[in-house]
Short mmCIF file of the C-alpha atoms (twelve columns), coordinates in Angstrom:
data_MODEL
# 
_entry.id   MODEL 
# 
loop_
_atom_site.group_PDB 
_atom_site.id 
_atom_site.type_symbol 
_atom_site.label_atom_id 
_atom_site.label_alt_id 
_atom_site.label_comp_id 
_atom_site.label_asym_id 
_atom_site.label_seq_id 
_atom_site.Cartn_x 
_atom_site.Cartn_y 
_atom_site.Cartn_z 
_atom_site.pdbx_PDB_model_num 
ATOM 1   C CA . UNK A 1   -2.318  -47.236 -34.508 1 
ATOM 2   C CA . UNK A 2   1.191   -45.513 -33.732 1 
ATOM 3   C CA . UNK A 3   1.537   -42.724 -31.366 1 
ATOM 4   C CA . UNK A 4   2.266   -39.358 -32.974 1 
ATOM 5   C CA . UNK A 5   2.125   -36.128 -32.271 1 
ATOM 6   C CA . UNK A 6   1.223   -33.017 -33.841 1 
ATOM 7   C CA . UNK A 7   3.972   -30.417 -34.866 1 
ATOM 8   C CA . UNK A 8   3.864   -26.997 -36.096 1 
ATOM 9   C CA . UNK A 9   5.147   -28.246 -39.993 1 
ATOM 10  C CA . UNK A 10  1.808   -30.014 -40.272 1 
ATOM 11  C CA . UNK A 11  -0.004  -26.489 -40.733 1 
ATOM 12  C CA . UNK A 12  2.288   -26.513 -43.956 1 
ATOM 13  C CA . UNK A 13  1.690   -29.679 -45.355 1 
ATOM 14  C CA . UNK A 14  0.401   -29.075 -48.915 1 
ATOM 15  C CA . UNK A 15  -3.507  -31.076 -48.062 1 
ATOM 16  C CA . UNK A 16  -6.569  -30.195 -47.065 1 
ATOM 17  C CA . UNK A 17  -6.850  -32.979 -43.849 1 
ATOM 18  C CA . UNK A 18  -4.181  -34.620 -42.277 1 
ATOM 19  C CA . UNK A 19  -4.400  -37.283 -39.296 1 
ATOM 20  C CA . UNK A 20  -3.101  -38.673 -36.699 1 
ATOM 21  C CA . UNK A 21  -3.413  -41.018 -33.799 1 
ATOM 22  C CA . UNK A 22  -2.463  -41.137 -29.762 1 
ATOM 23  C CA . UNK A 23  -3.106  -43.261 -26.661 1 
ATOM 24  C CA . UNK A 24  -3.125  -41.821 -23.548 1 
ATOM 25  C CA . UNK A 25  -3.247  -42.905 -20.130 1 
ATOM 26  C CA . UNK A 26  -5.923  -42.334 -17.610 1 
ATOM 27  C CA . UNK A 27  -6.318  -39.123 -15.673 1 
ATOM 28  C CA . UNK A 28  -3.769  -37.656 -18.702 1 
ATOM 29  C CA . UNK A 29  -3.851  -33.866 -18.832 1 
ATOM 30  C CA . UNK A 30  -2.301  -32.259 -21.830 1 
ATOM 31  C CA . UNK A 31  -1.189  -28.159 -21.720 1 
ATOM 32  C CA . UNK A 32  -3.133  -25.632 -23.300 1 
ATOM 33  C CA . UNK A 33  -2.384  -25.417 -27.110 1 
ATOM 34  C CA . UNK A 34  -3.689  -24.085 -30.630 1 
ATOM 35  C CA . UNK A 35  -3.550  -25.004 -33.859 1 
ATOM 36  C CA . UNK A 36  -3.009  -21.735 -35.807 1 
ATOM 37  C CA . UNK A 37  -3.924  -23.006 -39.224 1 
ATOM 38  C CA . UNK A 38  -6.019  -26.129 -39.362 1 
ATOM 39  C CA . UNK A 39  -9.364  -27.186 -37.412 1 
ATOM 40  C CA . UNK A 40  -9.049  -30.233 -35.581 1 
ATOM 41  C CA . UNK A 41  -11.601 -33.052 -34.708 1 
ATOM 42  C CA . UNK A 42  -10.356 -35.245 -31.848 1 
ATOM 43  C CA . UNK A 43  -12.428 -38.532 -31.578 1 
ATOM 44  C CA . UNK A 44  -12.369 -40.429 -28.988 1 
ATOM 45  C CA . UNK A 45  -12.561 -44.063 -30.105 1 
ATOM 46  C CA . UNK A 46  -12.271 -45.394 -26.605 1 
ATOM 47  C CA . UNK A 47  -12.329 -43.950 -22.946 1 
ATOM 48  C CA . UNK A 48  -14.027 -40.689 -22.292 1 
ATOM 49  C CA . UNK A 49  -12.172 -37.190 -22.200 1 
ATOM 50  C CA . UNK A 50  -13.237 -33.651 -21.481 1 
ATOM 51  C CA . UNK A 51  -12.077 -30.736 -23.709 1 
ATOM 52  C CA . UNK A 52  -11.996 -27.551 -22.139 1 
ATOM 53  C CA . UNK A 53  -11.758 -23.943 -23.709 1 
ATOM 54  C CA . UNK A 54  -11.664 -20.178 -22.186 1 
ATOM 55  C CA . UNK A 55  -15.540 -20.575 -23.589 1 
ATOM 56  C CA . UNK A 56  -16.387 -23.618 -21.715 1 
ATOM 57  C CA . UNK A 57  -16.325 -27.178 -21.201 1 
ATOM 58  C CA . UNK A 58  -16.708 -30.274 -23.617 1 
ATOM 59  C CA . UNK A 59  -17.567 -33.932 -22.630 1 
ATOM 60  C CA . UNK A 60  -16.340 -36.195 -25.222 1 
ATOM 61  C CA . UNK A 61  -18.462 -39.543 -24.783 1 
ATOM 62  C CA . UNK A 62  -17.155 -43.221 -26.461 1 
ATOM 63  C CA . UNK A 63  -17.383 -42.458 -30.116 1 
ATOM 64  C CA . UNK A 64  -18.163 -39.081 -29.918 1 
ATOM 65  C CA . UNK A 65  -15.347 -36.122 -31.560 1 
ATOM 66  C CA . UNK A 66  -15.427 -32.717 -30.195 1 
ATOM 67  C CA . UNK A 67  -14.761 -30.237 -33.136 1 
ATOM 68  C CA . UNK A 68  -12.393 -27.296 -32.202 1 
ATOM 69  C CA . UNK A 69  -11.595 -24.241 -35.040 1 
ATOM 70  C CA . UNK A 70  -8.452  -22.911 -35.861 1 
ATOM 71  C CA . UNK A 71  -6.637  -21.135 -33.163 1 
ATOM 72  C CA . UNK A 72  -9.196  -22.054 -30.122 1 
ATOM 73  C CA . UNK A 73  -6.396  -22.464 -27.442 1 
ATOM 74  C CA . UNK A 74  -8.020  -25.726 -25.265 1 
ATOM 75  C CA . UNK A 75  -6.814  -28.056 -23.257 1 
ATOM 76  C CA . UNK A 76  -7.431  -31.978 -22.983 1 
ATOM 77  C CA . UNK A 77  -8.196  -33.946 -19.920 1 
ATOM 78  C CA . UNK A 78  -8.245  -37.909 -19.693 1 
ATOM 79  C CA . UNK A 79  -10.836 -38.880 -16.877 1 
ATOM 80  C CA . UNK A 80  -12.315 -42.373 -17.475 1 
ATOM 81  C CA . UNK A 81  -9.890  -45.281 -18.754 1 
ATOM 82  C CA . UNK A 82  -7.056  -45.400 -21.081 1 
ATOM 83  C CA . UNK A 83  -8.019  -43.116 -24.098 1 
ATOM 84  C CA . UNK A 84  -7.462  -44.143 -27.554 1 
ATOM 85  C CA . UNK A 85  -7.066  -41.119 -29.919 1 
ATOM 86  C CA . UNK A 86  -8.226  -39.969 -33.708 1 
ATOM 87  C CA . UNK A 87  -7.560  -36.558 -34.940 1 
ATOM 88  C CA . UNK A 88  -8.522  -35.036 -38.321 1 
ATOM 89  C CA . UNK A 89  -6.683  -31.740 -38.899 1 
ATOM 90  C CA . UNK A 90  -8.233  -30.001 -41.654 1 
ATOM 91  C CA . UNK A 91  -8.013  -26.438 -43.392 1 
ATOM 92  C CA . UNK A 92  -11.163 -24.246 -42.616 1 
ATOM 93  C CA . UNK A 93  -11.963 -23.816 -46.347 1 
ATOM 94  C CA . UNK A 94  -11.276 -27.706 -47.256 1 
ATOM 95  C CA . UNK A 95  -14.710 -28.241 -47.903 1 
ATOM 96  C CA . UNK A 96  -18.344 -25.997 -47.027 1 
ATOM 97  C CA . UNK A 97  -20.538 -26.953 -44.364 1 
ATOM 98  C CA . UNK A 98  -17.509 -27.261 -41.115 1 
ATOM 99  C CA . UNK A 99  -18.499 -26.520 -37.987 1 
ATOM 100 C CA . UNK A 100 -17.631 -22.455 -37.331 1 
ATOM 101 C CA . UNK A 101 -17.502 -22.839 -32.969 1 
ATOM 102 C CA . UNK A 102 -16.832 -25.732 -31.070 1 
ATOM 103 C CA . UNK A 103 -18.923 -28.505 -30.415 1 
ATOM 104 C CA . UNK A 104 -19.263 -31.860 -29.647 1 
ATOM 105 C CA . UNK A 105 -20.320 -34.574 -32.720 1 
ATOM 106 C CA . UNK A 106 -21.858 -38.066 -33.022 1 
ATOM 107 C CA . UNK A 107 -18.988 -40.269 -34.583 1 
ATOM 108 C CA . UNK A 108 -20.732 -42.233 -37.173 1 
ATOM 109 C CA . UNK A 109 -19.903 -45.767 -38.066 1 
ATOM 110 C CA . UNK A 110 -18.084 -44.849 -41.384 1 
ATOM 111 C CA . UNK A 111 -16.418 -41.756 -39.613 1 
ATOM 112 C CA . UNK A 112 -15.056 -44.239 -37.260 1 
ATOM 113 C CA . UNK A 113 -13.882 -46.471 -39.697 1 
ATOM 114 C CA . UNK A 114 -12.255 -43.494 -42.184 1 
ATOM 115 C CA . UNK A 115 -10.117 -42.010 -39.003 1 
ATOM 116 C CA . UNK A 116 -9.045  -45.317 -38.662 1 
ATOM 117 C CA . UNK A 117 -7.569  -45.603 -41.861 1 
ATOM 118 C CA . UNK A 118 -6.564  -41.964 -42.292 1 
ATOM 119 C CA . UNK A 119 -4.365  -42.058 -39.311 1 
ATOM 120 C CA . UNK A 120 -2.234  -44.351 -41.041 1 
ATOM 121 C CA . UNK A 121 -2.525  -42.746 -44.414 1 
ATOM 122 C CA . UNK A 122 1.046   -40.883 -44.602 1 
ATOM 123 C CA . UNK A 123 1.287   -37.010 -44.291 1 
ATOM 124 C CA . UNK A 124 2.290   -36.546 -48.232 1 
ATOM 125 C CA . UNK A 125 -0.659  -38.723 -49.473 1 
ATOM 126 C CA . UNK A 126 -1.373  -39.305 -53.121 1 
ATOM 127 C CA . UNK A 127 -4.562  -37.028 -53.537 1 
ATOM 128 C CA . UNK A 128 -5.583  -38.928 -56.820 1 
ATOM 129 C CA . UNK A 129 -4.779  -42.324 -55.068 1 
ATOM 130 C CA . UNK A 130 -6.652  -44.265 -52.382 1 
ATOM 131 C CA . UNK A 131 -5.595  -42.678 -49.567 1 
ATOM 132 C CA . UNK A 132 -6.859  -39.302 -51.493 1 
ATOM 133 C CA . UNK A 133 -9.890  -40.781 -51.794 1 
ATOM 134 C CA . UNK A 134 -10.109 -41.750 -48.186 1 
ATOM 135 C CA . UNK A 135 -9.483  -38.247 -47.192 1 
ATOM 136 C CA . UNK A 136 -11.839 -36.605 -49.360 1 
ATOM 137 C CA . UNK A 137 -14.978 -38.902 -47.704 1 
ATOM 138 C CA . UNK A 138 -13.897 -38.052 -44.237 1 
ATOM 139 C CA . UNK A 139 -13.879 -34.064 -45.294 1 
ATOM 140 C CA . UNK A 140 -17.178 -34.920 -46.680 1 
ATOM 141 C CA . UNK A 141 -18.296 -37.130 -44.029 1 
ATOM 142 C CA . UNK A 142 -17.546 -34.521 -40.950 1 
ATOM 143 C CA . UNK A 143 -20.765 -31.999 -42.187 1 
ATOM 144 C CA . UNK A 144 -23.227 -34.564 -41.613 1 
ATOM 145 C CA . UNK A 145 -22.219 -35.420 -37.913 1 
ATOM 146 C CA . UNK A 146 -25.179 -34.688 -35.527 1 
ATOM 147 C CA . UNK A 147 -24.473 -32.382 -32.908 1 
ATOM 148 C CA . UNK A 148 -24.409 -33.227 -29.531 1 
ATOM 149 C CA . UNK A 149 -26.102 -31.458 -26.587 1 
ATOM 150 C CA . UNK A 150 -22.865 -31.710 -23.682 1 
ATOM 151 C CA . UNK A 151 -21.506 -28.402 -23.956 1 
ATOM 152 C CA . UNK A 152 -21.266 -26.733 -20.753 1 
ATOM 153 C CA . UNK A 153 -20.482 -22.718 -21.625 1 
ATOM 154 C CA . UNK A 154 -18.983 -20.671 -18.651 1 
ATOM 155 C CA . UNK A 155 -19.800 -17.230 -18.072 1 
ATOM 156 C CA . UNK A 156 -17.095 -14.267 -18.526 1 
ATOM 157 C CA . UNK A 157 -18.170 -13.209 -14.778 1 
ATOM 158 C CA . UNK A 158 -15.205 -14.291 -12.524 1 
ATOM 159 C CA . UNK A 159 -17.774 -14.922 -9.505  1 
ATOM 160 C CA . UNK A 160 -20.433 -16.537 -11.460 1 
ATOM 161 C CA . UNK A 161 -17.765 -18.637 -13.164 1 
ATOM 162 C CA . UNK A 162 -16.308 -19.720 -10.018 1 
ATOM 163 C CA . UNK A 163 -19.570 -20.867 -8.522  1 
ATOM 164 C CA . UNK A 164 -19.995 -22.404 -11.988 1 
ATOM 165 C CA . UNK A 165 -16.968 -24.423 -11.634 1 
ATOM 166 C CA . UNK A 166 -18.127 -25.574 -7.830  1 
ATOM 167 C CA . UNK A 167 -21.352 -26.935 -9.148  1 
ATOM 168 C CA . UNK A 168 -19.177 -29.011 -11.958 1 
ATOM 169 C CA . UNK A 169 -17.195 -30.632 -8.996  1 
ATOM 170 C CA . UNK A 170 -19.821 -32.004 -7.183  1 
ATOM 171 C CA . UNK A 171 -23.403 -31.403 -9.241  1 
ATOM 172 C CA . UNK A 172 -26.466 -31.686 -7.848  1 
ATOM 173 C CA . UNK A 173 -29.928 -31.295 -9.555  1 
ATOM 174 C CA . UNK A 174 -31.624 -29.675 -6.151  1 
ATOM 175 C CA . UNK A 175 -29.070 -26.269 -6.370  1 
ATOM 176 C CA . UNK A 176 -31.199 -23.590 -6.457  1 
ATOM 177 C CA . UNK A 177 -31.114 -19.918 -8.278  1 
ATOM 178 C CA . UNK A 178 -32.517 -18.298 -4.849  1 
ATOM 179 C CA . UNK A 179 -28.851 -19.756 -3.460  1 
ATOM 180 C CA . UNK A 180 -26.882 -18.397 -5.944  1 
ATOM 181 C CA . UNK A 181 -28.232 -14.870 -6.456  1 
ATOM 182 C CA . UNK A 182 -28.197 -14.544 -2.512  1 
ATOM 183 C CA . UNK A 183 -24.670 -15.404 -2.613  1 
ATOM 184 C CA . UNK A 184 -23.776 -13.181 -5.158  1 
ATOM 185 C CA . UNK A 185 -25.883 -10.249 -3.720  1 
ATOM 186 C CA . UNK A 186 -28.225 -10.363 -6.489  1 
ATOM 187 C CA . UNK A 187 -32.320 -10.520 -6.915  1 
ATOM 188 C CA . UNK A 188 -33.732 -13.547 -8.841  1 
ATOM 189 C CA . UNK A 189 -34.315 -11.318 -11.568 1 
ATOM 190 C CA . UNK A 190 -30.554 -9.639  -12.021 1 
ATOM 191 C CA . UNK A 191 -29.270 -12.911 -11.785 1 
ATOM 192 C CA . UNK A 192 -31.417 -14.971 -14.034 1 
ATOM 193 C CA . UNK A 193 -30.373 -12.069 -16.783 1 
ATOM 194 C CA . UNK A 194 -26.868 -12.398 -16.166 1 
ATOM 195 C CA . UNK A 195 -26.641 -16.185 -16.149 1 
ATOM 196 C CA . UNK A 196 -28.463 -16.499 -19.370 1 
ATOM 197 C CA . UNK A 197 -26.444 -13.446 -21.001 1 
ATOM 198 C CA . UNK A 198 -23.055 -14.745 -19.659 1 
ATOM 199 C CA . UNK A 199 -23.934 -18.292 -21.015 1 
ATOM 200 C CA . UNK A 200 -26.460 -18.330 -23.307 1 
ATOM 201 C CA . UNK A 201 -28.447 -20.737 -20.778 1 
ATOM 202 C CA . UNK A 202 -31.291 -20.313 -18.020 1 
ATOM 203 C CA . UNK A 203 -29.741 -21.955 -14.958 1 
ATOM 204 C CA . UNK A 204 -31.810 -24.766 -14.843 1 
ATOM 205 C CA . UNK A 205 -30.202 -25.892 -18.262 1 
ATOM 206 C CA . UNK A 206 -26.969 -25.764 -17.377 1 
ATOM 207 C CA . UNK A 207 -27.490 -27.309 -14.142 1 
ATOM 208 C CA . UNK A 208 -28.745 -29.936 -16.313 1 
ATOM 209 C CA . UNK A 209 -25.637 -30.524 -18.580 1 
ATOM 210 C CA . UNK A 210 -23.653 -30.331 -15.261 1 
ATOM 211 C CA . UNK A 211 -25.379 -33.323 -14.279 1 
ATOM 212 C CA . UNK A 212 -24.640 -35.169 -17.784 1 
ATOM 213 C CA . UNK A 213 -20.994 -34.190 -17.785 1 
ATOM 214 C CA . UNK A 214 -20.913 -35.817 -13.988 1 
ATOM 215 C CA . UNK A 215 -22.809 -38.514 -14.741 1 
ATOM 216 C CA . UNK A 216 -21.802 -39.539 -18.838 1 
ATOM 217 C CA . UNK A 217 -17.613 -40.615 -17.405 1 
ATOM 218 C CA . UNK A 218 -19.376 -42.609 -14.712 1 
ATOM 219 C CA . UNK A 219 -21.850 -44.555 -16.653 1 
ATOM 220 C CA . UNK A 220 -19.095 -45.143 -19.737 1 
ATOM 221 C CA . UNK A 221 -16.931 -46.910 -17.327 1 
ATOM 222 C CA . UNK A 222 -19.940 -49.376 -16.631 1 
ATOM 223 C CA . UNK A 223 -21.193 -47.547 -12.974 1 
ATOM 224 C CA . UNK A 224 -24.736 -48.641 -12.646 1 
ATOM 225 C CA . UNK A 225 -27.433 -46.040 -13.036 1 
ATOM 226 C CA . UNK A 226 -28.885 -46.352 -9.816  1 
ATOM 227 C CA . UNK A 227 -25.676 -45.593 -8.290  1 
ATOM 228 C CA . UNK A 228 -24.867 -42.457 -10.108 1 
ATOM 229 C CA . UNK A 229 -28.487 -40.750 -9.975  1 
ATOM 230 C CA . UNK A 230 -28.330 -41.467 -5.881  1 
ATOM 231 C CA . UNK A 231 -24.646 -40.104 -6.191  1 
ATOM 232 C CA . UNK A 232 -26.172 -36.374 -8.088  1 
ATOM 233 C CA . UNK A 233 -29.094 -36.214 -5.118  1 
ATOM 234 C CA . UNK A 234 -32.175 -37.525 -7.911  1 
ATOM 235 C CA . UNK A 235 -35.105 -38.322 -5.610  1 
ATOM 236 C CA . UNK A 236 -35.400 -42.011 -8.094  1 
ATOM 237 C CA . UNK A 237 -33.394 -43.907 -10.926 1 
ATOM 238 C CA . UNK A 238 -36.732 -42.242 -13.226 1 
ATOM 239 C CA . UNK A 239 -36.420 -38.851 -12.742 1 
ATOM 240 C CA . UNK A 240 -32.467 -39.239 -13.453 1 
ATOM 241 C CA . UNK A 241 -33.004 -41.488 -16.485 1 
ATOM 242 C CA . UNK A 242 -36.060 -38.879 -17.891 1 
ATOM 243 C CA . UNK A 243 -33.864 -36.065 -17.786 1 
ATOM 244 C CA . UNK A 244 -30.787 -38.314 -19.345 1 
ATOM 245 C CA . UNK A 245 -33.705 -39.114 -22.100 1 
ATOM 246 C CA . UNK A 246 -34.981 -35.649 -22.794 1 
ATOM 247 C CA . UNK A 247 -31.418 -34.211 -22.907 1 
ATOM 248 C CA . UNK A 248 -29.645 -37.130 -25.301 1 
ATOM 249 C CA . UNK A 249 -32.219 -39.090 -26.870 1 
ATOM 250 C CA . UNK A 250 -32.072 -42.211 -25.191 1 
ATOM 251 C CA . UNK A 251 -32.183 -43.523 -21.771 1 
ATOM 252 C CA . UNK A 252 -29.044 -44.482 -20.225 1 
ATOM 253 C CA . UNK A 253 -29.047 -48.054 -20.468 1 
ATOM 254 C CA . UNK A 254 -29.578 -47.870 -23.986 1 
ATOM 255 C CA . UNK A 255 -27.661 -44.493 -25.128 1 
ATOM 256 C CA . UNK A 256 -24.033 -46.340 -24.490 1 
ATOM 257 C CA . UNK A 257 -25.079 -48.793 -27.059 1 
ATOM 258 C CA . UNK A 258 -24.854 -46.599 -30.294 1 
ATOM 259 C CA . UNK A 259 -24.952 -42.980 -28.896 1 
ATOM 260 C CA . UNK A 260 -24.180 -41.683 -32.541 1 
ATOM 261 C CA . UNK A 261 -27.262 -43.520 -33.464 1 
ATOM 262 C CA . UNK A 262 -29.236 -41.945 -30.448 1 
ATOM 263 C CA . UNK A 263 -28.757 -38.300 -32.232 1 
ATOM 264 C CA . UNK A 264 -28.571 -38.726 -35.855 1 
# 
């Protein structure tokens, strides 16, 4: 796969889905950007990256794609490994059924396989041809991607999203909503309404995903389970691997395996 690099012209490229491919260092950070006219679905075929928007936070998983609509301004972040990758930049109309917010996707086996041959597929394609053909299963292909449950939504509120941020640098299952709303000056029952109406979340969930998007880099990059639930404060290795279980579908030890296949 060659390195390339998106550029406004590709917005005018007479096709419905053009791709491309990158690899990029660990602990990479790319700027903010957009992509005025096309939707983009970045896959991470190796390495784990987090994608990060003014609405929250993505954790992009081995073989998972995070799938971000025209014009979201985000910003990419490398944090486990080298990362290898594949991005499908498609018009919003190319086919029904696309994703209308961001989220993050299981990467099938043959959507694996058709970004790896559409990011060699030139930009001026034959749409009757092969490569045409190629391109018109991966449009096809994208609707029937299971979602994922690791996105982490911040809240508008520039305290609550502060003290949102804290808890995403060093999670811990055991932080309580009596120590937030007393920090914040709040009762239980102001803050409970706020968190859910700033995030769409009771605290407890997104405590939760917190956890995951702590805990999914470290366990990628081989970390043994043990390790990272004493690491979050989990009382035992079950408790850690029950929540892991009920949140993704599999327990850790198996969900690295096939984590597509965990969701579908």
């Amino acid at each position: 796969m060659r390195n390339q690099h998106y550029v406004p012209e590709y917005d005018l490229v007479p096709r419905p889905v053009v791709a491309i491919g990158n690899h990029y260092p660990a602990g990479y950070s790319g700027r903010p950007h957009s992509h005025r006219r096309r939707a983009q679905l970045l896959h991470a075929a190796s390495g784990v990256m987090t994608v990060s928007t003014r609405h929250g936070a993505w954790v992009v998983p081995p073989e998972g794609a995070v799938w971000l609509p025209p014009g979201e301004v985000h910003n990419v972040h490398m944090i486990r490994g080298e990362v290898s990758i594949q991005s499908a930049y498609l018009w919003p109309d190319a086919v029904d059924g696309l994703p209308a917010r961001c989220q993050v996707l299981g990467a099938t086996p043959l959507l694996r396989s058709l970004l790896a041959e559409a990011v060699e597929v030139p930009l001026h394609y034959d749409p009757d041809g092969r490569d045409g053909l190629v391109m018109a299963l991966l449009l096809h292909e994208v609707t029937r991607l299971p979602v994922l449950p690791l996105a982490l939504p911040f809240p508008g509120d520039a305290r609550l999203a502060r003290r949102c941020r804290r808890l995403l640098e060093r999670p811990t299952p055991h932080d309580s909503i009596e120590n937030w709303s007393a920090a914040l000056g709040m009762s239980r029952r102001s803050f409970t309404r706020l968190f859910r109406a700033q995030t769409g979340l009771s605290f407890a969930a997104w405590r939760q995903q917190a956890c995951l998007f702590a805990a999914l880099p470290r366990l990628a990059a081989g970390e043994a389970v043990t390790a990272v639930a004493l690491d979050l404060g989990y009382d035992s290795v079950a408790a850690f691997s029950s929540m892991f279980r009920r949140a993704l579908g599999a327990p850790p030890s198996r969900y690295f395996r096939n984590p597509a296949a965990s969701n579908a």
